[in-house]
Short mmCIF file of C-alpha atoms and ligand atoms in Angstrom, two decimals:
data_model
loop_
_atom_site.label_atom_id
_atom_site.label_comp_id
_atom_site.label_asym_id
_atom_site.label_seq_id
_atom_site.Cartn_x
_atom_site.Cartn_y
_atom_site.Cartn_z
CA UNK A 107 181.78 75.08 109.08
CA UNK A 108 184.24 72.42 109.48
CA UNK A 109 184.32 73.12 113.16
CA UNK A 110 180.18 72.21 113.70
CA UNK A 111 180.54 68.93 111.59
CA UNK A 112 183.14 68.53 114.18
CA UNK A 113 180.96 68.72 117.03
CA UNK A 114 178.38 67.16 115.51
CA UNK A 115 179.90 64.14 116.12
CA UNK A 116 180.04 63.96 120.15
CA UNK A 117 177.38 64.00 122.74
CA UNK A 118 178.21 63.68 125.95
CA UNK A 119 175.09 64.21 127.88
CA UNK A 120 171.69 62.65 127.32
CA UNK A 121 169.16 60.87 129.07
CA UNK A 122 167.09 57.50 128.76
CA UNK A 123 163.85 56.34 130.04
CA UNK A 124 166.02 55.14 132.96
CA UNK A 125 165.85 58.67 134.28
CA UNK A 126 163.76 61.25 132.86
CA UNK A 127 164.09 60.74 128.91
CA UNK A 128 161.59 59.44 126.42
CA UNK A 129 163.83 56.78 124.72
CA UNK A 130 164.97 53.60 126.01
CA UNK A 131 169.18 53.35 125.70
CA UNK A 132 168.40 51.08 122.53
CA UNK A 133 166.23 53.74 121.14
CA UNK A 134 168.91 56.85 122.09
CA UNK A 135 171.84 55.06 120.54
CA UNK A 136 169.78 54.17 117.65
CA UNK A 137 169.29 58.33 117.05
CA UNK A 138 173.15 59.00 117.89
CA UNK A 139 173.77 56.77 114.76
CA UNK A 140 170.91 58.31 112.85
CA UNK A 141 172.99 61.80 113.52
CA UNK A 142 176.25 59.85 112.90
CA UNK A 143 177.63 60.57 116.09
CA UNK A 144 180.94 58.67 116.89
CA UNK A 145 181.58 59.62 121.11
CA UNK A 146 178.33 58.95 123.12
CA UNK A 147 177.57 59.23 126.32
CA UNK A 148 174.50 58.45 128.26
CA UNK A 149 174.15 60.13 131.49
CA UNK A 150 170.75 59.55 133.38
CA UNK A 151 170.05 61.67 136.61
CA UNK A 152 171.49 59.21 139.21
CA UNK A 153 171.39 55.96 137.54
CA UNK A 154 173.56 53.48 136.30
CA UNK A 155 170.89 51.22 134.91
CA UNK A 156 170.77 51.93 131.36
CA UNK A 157 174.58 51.46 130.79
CA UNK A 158 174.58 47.90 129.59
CA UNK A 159 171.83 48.36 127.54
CA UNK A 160 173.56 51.32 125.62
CA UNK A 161 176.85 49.48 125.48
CA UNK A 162 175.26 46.66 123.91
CA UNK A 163 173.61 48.62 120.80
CA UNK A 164 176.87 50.77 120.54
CA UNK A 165 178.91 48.10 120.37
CA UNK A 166 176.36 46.80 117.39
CA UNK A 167 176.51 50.37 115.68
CA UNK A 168 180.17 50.97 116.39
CA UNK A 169 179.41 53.70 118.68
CA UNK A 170 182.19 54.53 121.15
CA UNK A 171 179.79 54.70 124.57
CA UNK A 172 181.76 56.72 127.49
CA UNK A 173 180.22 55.53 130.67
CA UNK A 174 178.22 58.47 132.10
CA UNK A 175 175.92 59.43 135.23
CA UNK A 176 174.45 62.90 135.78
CA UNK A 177 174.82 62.99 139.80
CA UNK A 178 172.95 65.68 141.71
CA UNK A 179 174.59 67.58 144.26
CA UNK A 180 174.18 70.80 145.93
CA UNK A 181 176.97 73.93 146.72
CA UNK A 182 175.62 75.81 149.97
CA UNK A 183 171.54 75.07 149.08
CA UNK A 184 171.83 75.44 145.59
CA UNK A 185 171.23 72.66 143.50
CA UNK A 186 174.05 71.93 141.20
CA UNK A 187 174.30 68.68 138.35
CA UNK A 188 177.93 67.34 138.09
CA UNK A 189 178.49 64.73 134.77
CA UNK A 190 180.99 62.29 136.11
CA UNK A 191 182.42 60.29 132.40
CA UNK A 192 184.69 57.29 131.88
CA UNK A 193 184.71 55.50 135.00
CA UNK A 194 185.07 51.63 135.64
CA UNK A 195 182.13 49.13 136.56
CA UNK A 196 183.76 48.88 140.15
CA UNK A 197 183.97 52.59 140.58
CA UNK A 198 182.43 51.79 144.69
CA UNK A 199 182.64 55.41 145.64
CA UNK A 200 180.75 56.15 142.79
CA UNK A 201 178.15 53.50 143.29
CA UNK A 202 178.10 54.10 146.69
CA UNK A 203 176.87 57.76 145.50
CA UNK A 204 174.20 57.32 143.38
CA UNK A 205 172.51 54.51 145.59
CA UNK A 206 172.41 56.84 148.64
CA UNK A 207 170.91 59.77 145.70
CA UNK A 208 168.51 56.80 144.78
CA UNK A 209 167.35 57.03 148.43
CA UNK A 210 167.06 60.44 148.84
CA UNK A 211 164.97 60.57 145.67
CA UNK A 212 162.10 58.26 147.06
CA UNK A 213 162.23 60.37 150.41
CA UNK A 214 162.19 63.32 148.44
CA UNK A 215 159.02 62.35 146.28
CA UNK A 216 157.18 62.17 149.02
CA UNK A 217 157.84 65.39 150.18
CA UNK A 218 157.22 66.67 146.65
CA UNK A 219 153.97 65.20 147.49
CA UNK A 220 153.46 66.95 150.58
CA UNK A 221 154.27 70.66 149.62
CA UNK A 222 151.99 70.48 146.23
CA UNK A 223 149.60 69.00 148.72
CA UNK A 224 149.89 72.26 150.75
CA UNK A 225 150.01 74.11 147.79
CA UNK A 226 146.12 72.88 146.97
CA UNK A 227 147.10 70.11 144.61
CA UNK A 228 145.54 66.59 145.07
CA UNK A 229 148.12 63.92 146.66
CA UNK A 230 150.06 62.84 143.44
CA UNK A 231 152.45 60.34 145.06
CA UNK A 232 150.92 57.16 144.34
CA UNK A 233 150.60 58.47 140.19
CA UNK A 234 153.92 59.80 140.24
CA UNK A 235 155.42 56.54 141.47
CA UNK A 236 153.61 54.93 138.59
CA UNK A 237 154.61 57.40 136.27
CA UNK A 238 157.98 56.54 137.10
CA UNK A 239 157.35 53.01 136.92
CA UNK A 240 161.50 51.17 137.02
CA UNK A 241 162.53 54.65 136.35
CA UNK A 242 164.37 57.28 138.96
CA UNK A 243 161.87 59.51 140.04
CA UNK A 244 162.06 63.22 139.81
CA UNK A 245 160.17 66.04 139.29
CA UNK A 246 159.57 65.43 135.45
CA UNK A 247 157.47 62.50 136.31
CA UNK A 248 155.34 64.51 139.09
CA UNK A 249 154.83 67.11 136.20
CA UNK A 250 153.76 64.59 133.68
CA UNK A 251 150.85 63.85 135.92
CA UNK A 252 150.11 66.95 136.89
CA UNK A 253 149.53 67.65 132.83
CA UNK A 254 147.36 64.34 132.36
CA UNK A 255 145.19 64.86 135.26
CA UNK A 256 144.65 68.43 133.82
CA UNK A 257 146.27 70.60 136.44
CA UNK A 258 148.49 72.55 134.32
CA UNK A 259 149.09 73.43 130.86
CA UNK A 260 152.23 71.46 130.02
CA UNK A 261 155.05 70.86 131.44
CA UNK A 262 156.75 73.64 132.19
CA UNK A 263 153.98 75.37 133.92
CA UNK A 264 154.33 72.65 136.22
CA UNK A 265 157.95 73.80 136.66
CA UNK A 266 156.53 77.60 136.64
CA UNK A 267 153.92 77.39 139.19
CA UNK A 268 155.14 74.69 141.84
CA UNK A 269 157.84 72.20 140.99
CA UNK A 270 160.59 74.84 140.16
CA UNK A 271 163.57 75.21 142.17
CA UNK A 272 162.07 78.65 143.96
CA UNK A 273 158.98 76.58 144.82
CA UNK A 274 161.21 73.55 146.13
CA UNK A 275 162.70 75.78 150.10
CA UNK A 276 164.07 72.86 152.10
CA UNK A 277 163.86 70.48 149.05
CA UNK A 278 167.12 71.96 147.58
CA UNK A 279 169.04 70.81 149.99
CA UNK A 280 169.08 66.86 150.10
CA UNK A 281 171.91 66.47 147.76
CA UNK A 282 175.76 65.49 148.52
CA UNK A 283 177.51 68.83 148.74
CA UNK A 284 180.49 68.99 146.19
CA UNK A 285 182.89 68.81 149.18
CA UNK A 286 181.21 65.72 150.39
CA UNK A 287 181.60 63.93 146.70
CA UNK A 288 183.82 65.78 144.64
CA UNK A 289 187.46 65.31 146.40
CA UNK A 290 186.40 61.08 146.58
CA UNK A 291 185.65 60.65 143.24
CA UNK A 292 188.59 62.68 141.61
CA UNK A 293 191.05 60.01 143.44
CA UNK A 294 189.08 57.60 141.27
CA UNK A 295 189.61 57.50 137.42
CA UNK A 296 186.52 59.24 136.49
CA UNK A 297 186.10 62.96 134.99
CA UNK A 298 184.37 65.51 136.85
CA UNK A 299 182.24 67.37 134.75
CA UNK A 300 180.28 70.70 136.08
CA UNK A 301 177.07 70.48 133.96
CA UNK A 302 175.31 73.47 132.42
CA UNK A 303 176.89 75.58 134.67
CA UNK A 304 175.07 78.71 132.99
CA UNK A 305 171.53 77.53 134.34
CA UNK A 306 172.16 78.07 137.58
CA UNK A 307 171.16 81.28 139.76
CA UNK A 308 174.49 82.41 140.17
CA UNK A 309 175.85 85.66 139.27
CA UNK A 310 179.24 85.74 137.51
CA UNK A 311 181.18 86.38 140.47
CA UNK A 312 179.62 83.37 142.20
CA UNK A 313 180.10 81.15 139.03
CA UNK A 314 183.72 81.48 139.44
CA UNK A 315 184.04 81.41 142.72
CA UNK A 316 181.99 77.87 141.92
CA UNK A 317 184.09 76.92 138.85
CA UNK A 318 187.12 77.52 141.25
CA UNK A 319 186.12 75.87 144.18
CA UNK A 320 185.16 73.22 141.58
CA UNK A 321 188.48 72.98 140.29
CA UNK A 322 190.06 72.70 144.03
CA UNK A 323 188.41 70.14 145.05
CA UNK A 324 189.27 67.77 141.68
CA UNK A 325 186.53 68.27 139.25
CA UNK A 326 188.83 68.24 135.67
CA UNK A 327 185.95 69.88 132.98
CA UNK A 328 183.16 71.95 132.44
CA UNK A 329 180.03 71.78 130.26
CA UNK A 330 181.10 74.64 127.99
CA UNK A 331 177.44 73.97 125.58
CA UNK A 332 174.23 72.15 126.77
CA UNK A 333 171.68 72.29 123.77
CA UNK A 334 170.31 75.76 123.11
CA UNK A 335 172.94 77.98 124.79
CA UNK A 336 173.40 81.19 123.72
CA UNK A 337 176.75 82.07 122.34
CA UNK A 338 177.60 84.80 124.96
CA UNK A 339 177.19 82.13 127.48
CA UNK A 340 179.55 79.33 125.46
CA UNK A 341 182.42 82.48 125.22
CA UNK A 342 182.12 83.13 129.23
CA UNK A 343 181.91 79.30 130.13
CA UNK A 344 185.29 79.12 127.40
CA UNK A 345 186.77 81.53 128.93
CA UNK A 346 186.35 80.51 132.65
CA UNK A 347 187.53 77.29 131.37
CA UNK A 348 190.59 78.60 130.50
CA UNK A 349 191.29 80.69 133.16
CA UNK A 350 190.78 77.49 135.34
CA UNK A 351 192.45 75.05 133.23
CA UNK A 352 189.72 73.28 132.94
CA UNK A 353 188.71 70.53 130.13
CA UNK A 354 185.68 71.19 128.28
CA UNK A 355 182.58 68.73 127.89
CA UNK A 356 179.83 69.06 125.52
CA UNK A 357 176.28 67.66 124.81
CA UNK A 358 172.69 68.14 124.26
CA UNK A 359 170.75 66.85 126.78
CA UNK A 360 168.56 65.32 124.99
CA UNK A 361 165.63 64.17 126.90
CA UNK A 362 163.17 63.16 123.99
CA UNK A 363 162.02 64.23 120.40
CA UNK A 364 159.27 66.74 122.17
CA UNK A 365 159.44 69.20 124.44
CA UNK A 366 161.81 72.28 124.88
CA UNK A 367 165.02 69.69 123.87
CA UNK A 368 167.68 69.83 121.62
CA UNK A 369 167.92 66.97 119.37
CA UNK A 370 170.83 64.35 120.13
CA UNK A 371 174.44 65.79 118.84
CA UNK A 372 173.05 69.12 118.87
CA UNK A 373 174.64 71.84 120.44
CA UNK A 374 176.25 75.45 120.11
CA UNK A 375 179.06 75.51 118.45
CA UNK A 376 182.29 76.09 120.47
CA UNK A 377 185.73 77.10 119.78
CA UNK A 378 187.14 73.82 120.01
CA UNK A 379 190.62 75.26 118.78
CA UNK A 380 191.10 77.05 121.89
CA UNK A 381 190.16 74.94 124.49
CA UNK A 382 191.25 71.45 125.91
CA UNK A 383 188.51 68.88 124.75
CA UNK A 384 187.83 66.23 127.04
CA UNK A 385 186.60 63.93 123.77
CA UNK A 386 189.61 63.93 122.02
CA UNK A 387 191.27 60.67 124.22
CA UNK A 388 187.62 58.84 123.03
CA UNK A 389 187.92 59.78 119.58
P1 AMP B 514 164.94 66.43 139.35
O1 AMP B 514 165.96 65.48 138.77
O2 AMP B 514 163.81 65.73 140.02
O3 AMP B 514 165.56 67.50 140.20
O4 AMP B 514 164.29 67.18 138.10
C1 AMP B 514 165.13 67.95 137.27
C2 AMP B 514 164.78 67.71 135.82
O5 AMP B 514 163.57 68.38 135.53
C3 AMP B 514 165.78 68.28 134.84
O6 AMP B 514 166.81 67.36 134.59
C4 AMP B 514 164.94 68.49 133.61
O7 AMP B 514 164.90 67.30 132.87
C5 AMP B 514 163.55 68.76 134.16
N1 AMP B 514 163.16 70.18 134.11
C6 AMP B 514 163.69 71.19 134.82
N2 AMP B 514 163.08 72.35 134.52
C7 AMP B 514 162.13 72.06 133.61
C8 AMP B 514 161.11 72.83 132.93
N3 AMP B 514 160.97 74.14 133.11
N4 AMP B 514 160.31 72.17 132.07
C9 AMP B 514 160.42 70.85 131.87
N5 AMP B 514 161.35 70.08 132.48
C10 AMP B 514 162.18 70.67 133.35
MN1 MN B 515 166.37 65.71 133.34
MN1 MN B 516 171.07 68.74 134.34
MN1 MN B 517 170.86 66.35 131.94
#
């Protein structure tokens, strides 16, 4: 009991309307208070943008706001999302990062574009740009058009039928490989945090030979809960954590207050007594 009022009180993964979320930073740290969360993070899909925002209304709410950035990356074609926490402003190999990601998102819109085109879909790029608006663009935004103009159910037939990472061939492989980033950033003062590492196709050989490879090249913790894990999957990520030495992160993910997300400071439970929290230097 006293363990999930525990973890109740960090998040350390969530998104803003400066990626792919519903909520503006304001709004987001407004909730984390709401759920009396004390460590936040916010940690938008390649952008840096909402930061200041969120460090302004968790300074007013006495939130302690860890600086965060969900960066995509790839290990040999598969698409992989890495949580890099607590760096400095004038982290340059870090912003040097996520503008060349910011790049490769535009280029890859269009080519999003261009294969649902092929796949009998209307060209959405214009709509999805729009959609976007100041936002980073990714594939959420092409699937909330694709739901408004009536072309699929809901979102995540979108993802189902043609925006899924099956669907994506040659798309899955414009990210920075974890060789190309990882070993850069971990001689910065930053942590490396493998997200979610359970939603990737990987069987459990692969996922440590990832987690280890991971670990060699600098990256300090691993997402041991995302939202709506199952509790088989928190024991294995634990327990690769520990085998690696790993720190653990947690967080829900939170996207918005619809949709298939957990709410913000929700999470399974972990056993926190076992592991080597990453939070407890913020708390
Ligand atoms: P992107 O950043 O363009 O690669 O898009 C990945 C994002 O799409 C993830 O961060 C999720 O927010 C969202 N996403 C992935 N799968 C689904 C799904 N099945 N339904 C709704 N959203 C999804
Ligand atoms: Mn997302
Ligand atoms: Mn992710
Ligand atoms: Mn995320």
């Amino acid at each position: 009991m006293q363990e999930s009022l525990l973890h109740r009180r960090i998040d350390l993964h969530t998104h803003s309307t400066c990626s792919d979320g519903m909520l503006t930073p304001t709004e987001l740290l407004t909730k984390a208070k709401e759920q009396n969360i004390e460590v936040f993070s916010l940690t938008d899909h390649d952008t840096l943008t909402g930061l200041q925002e969120a460090q302004t209304a968790a300074d007013k709410l006495g939130i302690k706001l860890v600086p965060g950035v969900e960066l995509s990356v790839q290990w040999s074609g598969i698409p992989l999302h890495m949580v890099v926490l607590g760096f400095d402003k004038e982290n340059d190999v870090l912003t040097s990062i996520v503008e060349k990601n910011q790049e490769t998102r535009l280029e890859r819109a269009k080519r999003i574009a261009q294969l649902l085109v092929k796949q009998g879909l209307p060209d959405l790029y214009e709509k999805a740009v729009l959609e976007a608006g100041p936002s980073q663009i990714g594939r959420p935004h092409f699937a909330r058009v694709m739901v408004r103009e009536g072309l699929v159910k809901d979102e995540n037939k979108a993802f189902d039928q043609y925006l899924g990472n099956k669907r994506l061939g040659k798309l899955r492989d414009v990210w920075p490989t974890l060789e190309e980033v990882v070993p850069d950033l971990a001689k910065t003062s930053c942590d490396l945090v493998m997200a979610h590492p359970k939603r990737y196709p990987l069987t459990l050989t692969k996922l440590r030979r990832l987690m280890t490879l991971f670990s060699e090249l600098g990256g300090n913790a691993m997402e041991v809960s995302s939202g709506n894990e199952n509790p088989q999957s928190v024991r294995l990520l634990e327990t690769i954590s520990r085998d690696l030495g790993l720190s653990v992160s947690v967080g829900s993910d939170f996207h918005g207050p619809y949709g298939p997300w957990c709410e913000v400071g929700k999470f399974t439970s972990i056993q926190e007594a076992s592991l080597n929290p990453l939070w407890h230097k913020w708390l």
